[in-house]
Coordinates of C-alpha atoms and ligand atoms in Angstrom, one line a residue:
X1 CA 61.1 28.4 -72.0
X2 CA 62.4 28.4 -68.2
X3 CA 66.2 29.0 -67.8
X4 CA 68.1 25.4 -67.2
X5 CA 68.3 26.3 -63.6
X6 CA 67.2 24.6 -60.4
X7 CA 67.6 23.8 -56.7
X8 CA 67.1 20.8 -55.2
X9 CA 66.7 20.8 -51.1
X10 CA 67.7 17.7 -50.0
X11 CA 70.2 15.4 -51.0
X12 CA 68.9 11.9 -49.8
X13 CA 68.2 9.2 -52.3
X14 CA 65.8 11.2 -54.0
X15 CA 67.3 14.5 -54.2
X16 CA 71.0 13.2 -55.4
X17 CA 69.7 11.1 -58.5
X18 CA 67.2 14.0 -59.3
X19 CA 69.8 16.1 -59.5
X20 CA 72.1 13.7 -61.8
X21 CA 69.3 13.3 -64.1
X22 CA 68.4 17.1 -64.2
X23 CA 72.8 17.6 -64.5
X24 CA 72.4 15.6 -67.8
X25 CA 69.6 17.4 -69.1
X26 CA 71.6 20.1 -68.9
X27 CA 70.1 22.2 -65.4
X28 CA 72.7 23.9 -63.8
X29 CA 71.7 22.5 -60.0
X30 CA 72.2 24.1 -56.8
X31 CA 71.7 21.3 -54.0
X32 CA 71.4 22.4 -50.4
X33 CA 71.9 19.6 -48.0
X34 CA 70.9 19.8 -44.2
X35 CA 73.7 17.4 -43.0
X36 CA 77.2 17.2 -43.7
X37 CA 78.9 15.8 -46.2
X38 CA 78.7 11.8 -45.5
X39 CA 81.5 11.6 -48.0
X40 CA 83.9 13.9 -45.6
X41 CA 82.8 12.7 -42.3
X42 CA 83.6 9.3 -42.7
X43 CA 80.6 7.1 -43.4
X44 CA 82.2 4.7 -44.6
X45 CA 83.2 2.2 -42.1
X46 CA 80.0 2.9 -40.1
X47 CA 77.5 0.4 -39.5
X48 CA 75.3 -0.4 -42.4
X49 CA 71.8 -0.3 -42.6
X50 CA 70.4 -1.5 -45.5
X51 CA 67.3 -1.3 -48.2
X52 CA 65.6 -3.7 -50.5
X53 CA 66.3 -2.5 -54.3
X54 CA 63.7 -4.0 -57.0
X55 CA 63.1 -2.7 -61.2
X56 CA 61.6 0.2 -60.3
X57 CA 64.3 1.4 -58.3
X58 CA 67.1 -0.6 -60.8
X59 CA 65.7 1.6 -63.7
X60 CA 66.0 5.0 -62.6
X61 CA 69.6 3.9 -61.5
X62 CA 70.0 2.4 -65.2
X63 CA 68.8 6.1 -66.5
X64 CA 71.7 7.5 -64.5
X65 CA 74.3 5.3 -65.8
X66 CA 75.3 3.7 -62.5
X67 CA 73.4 0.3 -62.0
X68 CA 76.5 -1.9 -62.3
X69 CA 78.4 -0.1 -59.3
X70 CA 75.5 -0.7 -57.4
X71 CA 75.0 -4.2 -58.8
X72 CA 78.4 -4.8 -57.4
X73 CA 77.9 -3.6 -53.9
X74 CA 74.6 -5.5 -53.5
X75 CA 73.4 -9.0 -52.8
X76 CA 70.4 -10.7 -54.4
X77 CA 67.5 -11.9 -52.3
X78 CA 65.8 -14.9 -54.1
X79 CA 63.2 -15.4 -51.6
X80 CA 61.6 -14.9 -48.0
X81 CA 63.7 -17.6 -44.8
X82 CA 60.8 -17.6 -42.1
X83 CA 61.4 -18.6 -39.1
X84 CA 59.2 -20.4 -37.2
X85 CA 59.5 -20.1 -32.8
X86 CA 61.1 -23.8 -32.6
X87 CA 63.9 -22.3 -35.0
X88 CA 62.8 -24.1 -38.5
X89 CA 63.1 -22.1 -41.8
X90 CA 60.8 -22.6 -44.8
X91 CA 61.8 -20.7 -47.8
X92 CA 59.6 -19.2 -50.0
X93 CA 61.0 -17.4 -53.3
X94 CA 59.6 -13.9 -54.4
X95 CA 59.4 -14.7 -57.8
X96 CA 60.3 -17.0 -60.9
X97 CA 63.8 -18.1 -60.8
X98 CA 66.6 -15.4 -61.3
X99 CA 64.7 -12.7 -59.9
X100 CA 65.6 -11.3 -56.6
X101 CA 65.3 -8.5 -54.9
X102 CA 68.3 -6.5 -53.9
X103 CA 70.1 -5.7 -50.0
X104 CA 72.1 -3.0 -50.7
X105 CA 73.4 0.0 -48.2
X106 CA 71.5 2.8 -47.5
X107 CA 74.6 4.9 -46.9
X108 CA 77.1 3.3 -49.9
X109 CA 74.2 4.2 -52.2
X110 CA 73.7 7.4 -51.1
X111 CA 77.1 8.1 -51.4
X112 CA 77.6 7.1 -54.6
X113 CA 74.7 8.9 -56.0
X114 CA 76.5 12.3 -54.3
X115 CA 80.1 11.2 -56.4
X116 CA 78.4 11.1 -59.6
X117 CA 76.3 14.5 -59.4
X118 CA 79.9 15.3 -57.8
X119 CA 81.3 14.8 -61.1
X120 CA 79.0 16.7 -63.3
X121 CA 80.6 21.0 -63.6
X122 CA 76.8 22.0 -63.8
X123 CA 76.5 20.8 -60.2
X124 CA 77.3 22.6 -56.6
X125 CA 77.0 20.1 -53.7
X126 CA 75.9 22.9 -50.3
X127 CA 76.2 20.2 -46.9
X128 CA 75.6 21.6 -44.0
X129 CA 73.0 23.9 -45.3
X130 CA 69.3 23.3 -44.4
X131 CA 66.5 24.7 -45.3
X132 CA 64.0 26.1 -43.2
X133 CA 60.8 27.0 -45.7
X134 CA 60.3 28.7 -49.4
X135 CA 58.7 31.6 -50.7
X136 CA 56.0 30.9 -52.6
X137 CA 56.1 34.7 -54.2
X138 CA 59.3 35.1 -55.2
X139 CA 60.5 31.1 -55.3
X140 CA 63.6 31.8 -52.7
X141 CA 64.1 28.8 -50.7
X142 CA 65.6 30.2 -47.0
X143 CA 68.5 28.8 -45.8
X144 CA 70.0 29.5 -41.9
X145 CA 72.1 32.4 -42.9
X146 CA 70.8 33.5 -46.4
X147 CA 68.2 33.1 -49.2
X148 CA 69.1 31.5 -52.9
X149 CA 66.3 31.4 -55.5
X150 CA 66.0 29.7 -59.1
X151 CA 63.3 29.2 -61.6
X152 CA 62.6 25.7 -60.6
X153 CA 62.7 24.5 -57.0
X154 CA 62.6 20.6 -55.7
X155 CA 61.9 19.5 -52.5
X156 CA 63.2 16.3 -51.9
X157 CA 63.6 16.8 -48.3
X158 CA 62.2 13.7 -46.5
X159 CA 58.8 12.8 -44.8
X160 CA 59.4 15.6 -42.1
X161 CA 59.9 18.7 -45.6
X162 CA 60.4 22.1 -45.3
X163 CA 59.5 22.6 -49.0
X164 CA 56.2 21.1 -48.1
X165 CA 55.3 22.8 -44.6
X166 CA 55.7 26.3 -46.7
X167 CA 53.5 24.9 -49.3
X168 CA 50.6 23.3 -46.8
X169 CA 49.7 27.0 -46.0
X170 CA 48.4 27.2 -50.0
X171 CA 44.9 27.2 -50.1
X172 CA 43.4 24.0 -51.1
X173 CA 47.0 22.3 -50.1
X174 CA 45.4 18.8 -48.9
X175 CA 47.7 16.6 -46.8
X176 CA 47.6 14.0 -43.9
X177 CA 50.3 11.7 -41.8
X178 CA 49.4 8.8 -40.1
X179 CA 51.2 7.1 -37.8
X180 CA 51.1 3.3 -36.9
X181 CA 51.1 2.2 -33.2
X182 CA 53.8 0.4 -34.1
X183 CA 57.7 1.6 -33.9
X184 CA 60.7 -0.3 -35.0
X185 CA 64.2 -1.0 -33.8
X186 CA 67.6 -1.5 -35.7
X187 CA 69.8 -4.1 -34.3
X188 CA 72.6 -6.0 -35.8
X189 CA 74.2 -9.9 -36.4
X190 CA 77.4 -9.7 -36.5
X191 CA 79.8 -11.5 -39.3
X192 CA 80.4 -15.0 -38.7
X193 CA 84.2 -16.2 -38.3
X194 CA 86.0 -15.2 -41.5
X195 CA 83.5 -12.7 -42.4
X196 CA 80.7 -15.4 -43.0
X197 CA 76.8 -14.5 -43.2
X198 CA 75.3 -16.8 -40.3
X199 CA 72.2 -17.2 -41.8
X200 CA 71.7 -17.8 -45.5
X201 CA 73.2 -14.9 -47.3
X202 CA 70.8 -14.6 -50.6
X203 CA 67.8 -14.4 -48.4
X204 CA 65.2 -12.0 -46.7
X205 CA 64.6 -13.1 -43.2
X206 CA 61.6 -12.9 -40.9
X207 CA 60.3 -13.9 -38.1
X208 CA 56.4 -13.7 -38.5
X209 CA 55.0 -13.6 -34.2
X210 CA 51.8 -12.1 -35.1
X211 CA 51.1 -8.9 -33.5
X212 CA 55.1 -7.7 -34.2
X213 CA 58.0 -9.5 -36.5
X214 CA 61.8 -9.2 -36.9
X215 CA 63.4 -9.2 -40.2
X216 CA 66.8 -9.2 -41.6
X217 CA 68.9 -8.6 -44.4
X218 CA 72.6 -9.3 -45.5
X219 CA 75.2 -7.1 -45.7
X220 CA 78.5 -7.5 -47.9
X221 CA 80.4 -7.5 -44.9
X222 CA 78.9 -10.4 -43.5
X223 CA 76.1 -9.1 -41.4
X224 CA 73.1 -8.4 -41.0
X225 CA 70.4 -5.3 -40.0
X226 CA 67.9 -6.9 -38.2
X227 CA 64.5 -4.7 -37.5
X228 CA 61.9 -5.4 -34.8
X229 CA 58.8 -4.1 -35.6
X230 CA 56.8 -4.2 -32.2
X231 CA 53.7 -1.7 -30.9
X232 CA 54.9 1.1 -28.6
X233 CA 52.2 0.1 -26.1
X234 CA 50.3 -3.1 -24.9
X235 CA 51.2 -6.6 -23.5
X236 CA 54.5 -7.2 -26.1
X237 CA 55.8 -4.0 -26.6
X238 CA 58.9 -1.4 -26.9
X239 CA 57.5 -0.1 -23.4
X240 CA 58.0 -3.6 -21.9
X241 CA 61.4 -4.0 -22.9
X242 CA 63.2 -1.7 -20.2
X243 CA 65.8 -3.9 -18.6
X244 CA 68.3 -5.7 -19.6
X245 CA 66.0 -9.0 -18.4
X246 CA 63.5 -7.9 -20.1
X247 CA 64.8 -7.3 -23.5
X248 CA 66.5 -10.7 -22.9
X249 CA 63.8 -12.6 -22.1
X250 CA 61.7 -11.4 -24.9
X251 CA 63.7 -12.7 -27.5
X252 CA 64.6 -15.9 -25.8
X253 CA 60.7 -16.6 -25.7
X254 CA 60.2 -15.0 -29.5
X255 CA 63.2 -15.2 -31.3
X256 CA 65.3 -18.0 -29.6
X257 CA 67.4 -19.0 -32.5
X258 CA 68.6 -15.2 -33.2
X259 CA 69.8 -15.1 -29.3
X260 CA 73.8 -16.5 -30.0
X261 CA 73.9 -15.1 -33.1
X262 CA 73.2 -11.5 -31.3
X263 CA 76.0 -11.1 -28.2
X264 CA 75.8 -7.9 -27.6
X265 CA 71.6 -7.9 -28.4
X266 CA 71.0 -6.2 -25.0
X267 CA 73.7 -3.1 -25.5
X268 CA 72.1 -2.3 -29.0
X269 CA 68.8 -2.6 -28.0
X270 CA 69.4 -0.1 -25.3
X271 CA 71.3 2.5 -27.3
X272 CA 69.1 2.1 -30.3
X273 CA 66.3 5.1 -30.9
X274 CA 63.1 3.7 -31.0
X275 CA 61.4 5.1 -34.3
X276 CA 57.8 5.8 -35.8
X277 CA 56.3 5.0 -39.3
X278 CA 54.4 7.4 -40.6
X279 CA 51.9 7.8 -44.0
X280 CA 52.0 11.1 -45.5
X281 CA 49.8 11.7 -48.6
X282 CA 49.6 15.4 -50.0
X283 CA 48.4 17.0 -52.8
X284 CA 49.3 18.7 -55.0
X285 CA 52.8 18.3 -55.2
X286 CA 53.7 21.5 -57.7
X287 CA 53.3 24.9 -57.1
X288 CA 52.6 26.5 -59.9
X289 CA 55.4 25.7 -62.7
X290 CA 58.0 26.5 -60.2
X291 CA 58.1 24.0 -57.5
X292 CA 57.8 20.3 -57.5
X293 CA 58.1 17.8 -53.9
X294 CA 59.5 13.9 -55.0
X295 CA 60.4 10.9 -53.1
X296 CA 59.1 10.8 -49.0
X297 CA 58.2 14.7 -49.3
X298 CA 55.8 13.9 -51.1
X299 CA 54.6 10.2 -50.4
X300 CA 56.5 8.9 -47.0
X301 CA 54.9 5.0 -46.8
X302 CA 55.7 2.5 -44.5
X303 CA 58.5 -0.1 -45.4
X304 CA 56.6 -3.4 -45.6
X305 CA 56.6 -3.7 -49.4
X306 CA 60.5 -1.8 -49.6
X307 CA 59.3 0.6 -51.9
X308 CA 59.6 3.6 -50.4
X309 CA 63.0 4.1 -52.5
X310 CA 61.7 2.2 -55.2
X311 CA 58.8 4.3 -55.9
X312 CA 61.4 7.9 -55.1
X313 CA 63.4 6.1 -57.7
X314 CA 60.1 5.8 -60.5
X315 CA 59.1 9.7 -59.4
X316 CA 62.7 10.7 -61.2
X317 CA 62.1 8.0 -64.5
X318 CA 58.5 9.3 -65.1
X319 CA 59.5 12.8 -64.4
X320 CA 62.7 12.4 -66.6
X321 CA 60.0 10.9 -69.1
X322 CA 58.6 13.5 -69.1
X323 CA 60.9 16.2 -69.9
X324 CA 61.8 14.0 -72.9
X325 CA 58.3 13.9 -74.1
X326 CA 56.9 17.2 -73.4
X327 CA 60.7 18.9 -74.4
X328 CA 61.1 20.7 -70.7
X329 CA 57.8 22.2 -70.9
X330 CA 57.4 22.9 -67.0
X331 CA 53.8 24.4 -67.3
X332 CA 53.0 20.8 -68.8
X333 CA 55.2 18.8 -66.9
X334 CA 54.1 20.1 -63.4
X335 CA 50.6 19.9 -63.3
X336 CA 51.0 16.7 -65.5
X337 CA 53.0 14.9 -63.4
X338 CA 51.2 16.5 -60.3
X339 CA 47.8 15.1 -61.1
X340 CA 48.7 11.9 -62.1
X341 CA 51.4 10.4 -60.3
X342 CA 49.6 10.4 -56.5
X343 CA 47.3 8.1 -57.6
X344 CA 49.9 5.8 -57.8
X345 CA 51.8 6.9 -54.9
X346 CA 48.4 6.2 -52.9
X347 CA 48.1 3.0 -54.0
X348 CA 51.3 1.8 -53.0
X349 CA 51.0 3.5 -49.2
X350 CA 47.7 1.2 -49.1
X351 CA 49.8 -1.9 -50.4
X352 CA 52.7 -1.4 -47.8
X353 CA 50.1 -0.7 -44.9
X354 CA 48.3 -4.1 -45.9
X355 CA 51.6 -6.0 -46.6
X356 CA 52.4 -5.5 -42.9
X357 CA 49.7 -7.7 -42.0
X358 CA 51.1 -10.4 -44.8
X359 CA 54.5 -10.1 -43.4
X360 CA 54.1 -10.3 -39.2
X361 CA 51.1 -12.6 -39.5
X362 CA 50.8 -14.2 -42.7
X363 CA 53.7 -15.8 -43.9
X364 CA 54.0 -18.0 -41.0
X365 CA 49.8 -18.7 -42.3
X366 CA 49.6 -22.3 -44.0
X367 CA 46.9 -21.0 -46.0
X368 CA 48.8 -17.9 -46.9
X369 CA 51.8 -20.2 -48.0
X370 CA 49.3 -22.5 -49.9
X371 CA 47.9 -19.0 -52.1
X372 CA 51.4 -18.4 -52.3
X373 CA 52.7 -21.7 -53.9
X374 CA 49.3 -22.0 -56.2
X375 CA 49.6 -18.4 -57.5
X376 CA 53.4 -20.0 -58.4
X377 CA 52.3 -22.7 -60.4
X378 CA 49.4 -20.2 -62.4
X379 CA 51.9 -18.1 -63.2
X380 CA 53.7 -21.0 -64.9
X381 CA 50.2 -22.6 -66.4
X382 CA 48.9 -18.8 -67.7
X383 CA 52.2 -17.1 -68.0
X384 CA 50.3 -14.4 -70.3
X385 CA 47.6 -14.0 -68.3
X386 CA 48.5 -14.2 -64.3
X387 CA 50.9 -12.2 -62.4
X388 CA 50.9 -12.6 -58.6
X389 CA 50.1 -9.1 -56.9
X390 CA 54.3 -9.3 -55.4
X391 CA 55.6 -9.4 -58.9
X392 CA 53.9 -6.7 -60.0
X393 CA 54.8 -4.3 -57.7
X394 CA 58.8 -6.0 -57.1
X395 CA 59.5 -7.2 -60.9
X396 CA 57.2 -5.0 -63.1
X397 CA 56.9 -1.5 -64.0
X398 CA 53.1 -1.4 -64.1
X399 CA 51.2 1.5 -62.7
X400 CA 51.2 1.0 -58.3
X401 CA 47.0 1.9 -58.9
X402 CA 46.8 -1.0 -61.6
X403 CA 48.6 -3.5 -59.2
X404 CA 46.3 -2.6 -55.9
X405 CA 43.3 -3.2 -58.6
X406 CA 44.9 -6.5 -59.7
X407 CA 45.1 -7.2 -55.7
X408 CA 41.5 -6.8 -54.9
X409 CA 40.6 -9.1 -57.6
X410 CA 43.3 -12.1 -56.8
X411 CA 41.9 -11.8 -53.3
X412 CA 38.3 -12.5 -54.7
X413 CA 40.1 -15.5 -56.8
X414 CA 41.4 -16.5 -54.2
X415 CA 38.8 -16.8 -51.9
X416 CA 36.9 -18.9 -54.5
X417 CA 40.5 -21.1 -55.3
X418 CA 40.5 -21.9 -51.3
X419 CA 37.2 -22.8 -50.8
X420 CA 37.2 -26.0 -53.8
X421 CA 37.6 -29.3 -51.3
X422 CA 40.4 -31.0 -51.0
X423 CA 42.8 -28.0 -52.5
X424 CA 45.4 -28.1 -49.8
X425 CA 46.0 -31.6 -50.6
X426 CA 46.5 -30.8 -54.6
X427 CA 45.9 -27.8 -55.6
X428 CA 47.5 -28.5 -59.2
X429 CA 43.7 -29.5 -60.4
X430 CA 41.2 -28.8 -63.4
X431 CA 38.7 -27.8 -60.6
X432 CA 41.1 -24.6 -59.6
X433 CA 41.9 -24.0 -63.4
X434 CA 37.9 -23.9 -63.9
X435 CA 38.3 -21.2 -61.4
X436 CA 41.0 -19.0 -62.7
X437 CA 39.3 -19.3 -66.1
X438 CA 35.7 -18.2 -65.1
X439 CA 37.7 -14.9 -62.9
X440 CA 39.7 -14.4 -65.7
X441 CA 36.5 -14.3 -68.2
X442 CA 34.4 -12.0 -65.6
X443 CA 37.5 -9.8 -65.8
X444 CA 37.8 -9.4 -69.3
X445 CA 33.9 -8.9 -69.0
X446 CA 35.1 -6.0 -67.3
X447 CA 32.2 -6.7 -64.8
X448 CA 33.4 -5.3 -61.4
X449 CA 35.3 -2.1 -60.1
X450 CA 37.1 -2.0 -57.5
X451 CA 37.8 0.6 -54.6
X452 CA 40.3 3.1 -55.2
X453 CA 43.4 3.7 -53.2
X454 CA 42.6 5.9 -50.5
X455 CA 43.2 9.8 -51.3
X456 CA 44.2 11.0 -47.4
Ligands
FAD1 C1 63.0 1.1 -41.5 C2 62.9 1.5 -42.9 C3 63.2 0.6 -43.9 C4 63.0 0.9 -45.2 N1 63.3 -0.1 -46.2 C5 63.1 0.2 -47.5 C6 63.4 -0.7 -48.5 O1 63.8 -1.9 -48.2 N2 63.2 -0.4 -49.8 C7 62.8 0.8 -50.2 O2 62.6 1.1 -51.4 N3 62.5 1.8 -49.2 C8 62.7 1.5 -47.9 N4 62.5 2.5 -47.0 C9 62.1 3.8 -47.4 C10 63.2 4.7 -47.8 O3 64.1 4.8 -46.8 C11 62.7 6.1 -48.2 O4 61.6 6.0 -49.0 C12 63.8 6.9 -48.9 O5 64.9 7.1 -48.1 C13 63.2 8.2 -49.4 O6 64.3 9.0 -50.0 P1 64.2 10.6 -50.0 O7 65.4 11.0 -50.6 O8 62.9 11.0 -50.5 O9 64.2 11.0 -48.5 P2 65.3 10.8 -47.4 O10 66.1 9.6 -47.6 O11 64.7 11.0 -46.1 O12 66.3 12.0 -47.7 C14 65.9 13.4 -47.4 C15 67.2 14.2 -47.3 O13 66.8 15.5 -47.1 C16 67.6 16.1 -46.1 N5 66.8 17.1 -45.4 C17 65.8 17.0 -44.6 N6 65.3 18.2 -44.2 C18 66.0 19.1 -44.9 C19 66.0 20.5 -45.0 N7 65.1 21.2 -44.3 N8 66.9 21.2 -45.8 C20 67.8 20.5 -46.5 N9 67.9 19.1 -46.4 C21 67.0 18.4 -45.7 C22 67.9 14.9 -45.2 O14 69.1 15.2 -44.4 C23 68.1 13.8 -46.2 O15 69.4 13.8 -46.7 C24 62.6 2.2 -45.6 C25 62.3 3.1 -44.6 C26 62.5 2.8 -43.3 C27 62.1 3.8 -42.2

């Protein structure tokens, strides 16, 4: 049996409820931070910038002991508001009433992750302190101005990790990043007068254009975080938008309605950094039964299904499973957990990539909104037996490879439901539950198999 002892570089999302869960398993953790304490250098006050919390994520914070804090610093977001360019909103809820998804702020959760591993005497909290690789030999991780070492060493440093790079020169160390042509842009609607939300408050908003979309989500305070996802390149673009005229008329022509409820639009576009989105996919993530990446160090995915968090969040539960099951048995755990878990991680990279198409093109798609209000009503008619691709990966805690499978084969439903005459006039018919029946009998048949999530 290992000694209880670990470090954990990094303390992002990730890294700070990894290292409450370890704390209460009894680890004595050694955290080494890159940046400086946020709790000391004031983040709170700053501008917030928000992420979407669903069950996957809710659970691991359950497992910690601090979902009702963060209950009571979030806002519930029942549905999608699109937008359409003349400035009228069609609703359209994520799920069966009372579930939502969650806006809650990057920085407040991050900081109250850091209190509670704060609290714990097994923990020491190093800011300012990052890493710049590990040895693989003698399990040291290097620091700028000295080495520390423990049994057990977790890199939970981000899409860009240093605990990674070390371990990419391993033979037989696969990895890849991919990058989208498309970058993205935080701006920001102000509170209203009195602190008011200007647009609905229990709401995701987007504005589907096509090629590019802007979203937004509510903040306690009254605002919002709006980001524009647009190319770099090419005829509406991030490289178009150089003057003030230009970034002006843009959104006057795209986004006319967000215009006076964005006065100083132009200034924050301008100071703004214009950022990538990158894929990474690696494997495998131990070394050994001594080191283990989690979280974006492992599996960095685009944010167009918000579970990049979410699915950092499920790496701790199943690995915290784990230790339970296997009673800290690291040369079980690692490989274990190594093997099986980035088939899941790969899954949901390849659901995020494809739910950028649903999300800048489709939702403003009448057919797309039709699939969406029929899948609705068969979840009500077959409530055993149909669960729309969105709930499973938002409300359930099914495997991320079992819910791209359960994709593929809705989309071949769907193709079939779509084609009957006459459907987007009433779709609540026997002829579509015919349909649903005959899929759901091939399935149980067990007749067709479906591609797997790609591997790099
Ligand atoms: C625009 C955008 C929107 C998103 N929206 C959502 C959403 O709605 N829902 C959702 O679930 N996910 C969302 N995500 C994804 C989410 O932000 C990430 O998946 C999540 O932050 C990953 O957490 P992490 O702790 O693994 O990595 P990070 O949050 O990147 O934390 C890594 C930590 O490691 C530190 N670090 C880095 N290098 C070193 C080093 N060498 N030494 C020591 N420390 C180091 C960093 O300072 C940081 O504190 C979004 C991402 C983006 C870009």
């Amino acid at each position: 049996m290992k000694e209880r002892k670990a470090i954990v570089v990094g303390a992002g999302l990730v890294g700070s409820l990894l290292t409450i869960l370890l704390a209460k398993r009894g680890y004595q953790v050694a955290v080494y931070e890159k940046r400086p304490d946020m709790r000391a250098a004031g983040f709170v006050g700053g501008r917030s910038i928000n992420l979407a919390l669903s069950d996957r994520g809710w659970k691991a914070l359950q497992l910690a002991g601090i979902a009702e804090d963060i209950k009571a610093i979030s806002i519930p977001m029942s549905g999608r508001m699109m937008h359409d360019i003349n400035g009228k909103h069609t609703p359209q809820p994520y799920g069966k009433e009372g579930q939502a998804i969650y806006s809650v702020s990057r920085g407040e959760l991050n900081l109250k992750l850091l209190d509670l591993a704060d609290q714990f005497p097994n923990v020491s909290l190093n800011f300012d302190q990052g890493s710049t690789g590990f040895d693989l030999l003698n399990n040291e991780v290097q620091l700028e101005n000295e080495t520390v070492s423990a049994p057990l060493i977790f890199g939970t440093d981000g899409a860009f990790s240093a605990v990674r790079s070390s371990m990419q020169r391993l033979p037989r160390f696969n990895y890849s990043q991919y990058y989208l042509q498309d970058g993205y842009k935080e701006l920001h609607i102000p509170p209203g007068p009195g602190g008011t939300h200007q647009l609905e408050k229990n709401a995701l908003h987007i504005w589907p254009r096509g090629k590019f979309m802007l979203i937004a989500l509510p903040n306690e305070d009254g605002s919002f975080t709006c980001t524009l996802f647009l190319p770099f390149e090419g005829k509406e673009s991030f490289e178009q938008l150089q003057t003030p005229e230009d970034i002006l008329a843009f959104f006057k022509k795209f986004f006319p309605d967000t215009v006076p409820l964005m006065p100083d639009l132009v200034q924050v576009f301008q100071e703004n950094p214009t950022s990538s989105l990158v894929t990474v996919r690696c494997s495998p993530w131990h070394h050994e039964n001594k080191a283990l990446l989690l979280g974006d160090a492992a599996h960095a995915i685009v944010p167009f299904y918000g579970q990049g968090m979410n699915s950092g969040f499920e790496d701790c539960t199943i690995l915290y499973e784990l230790l339970e099951t296997f009673g800290d048995d690291w040369d079980r755990i690692m490989p274990l957990f190594s093997n099986s878990r980035p088939l899941d991680s790969n899954a949901i990279a390849d659901l995020a990539l494809r739910n950028f198409i649903e999300m800048r093109d489709l939702v403003g798609d009448p057919q797309f909104l039709l699939r969406k209000k029929i899948e609705a009503w068969l979840q009500d008619e077959f409530p055993k037996a149909f669960l729309p691709l969105y709930s499973m990966v938002t409300f359930s805690h099914l495997p991320y490879s079992l819910a791209w499978q359960e994709g593929q084969a809705q989309d071949e439903l769907f193709e079939k439901i779509l084609a009957i005459p006459g459907v987007n006039q009433n779709w609540k018919t026997e002829a579509v539950k015919t349909v649903f029946q005959e899929w759901m009998q091939e399935r149980e048949r067990n007749e067709r198999i479906y591609a797997k999530p790609s591997e790099l």
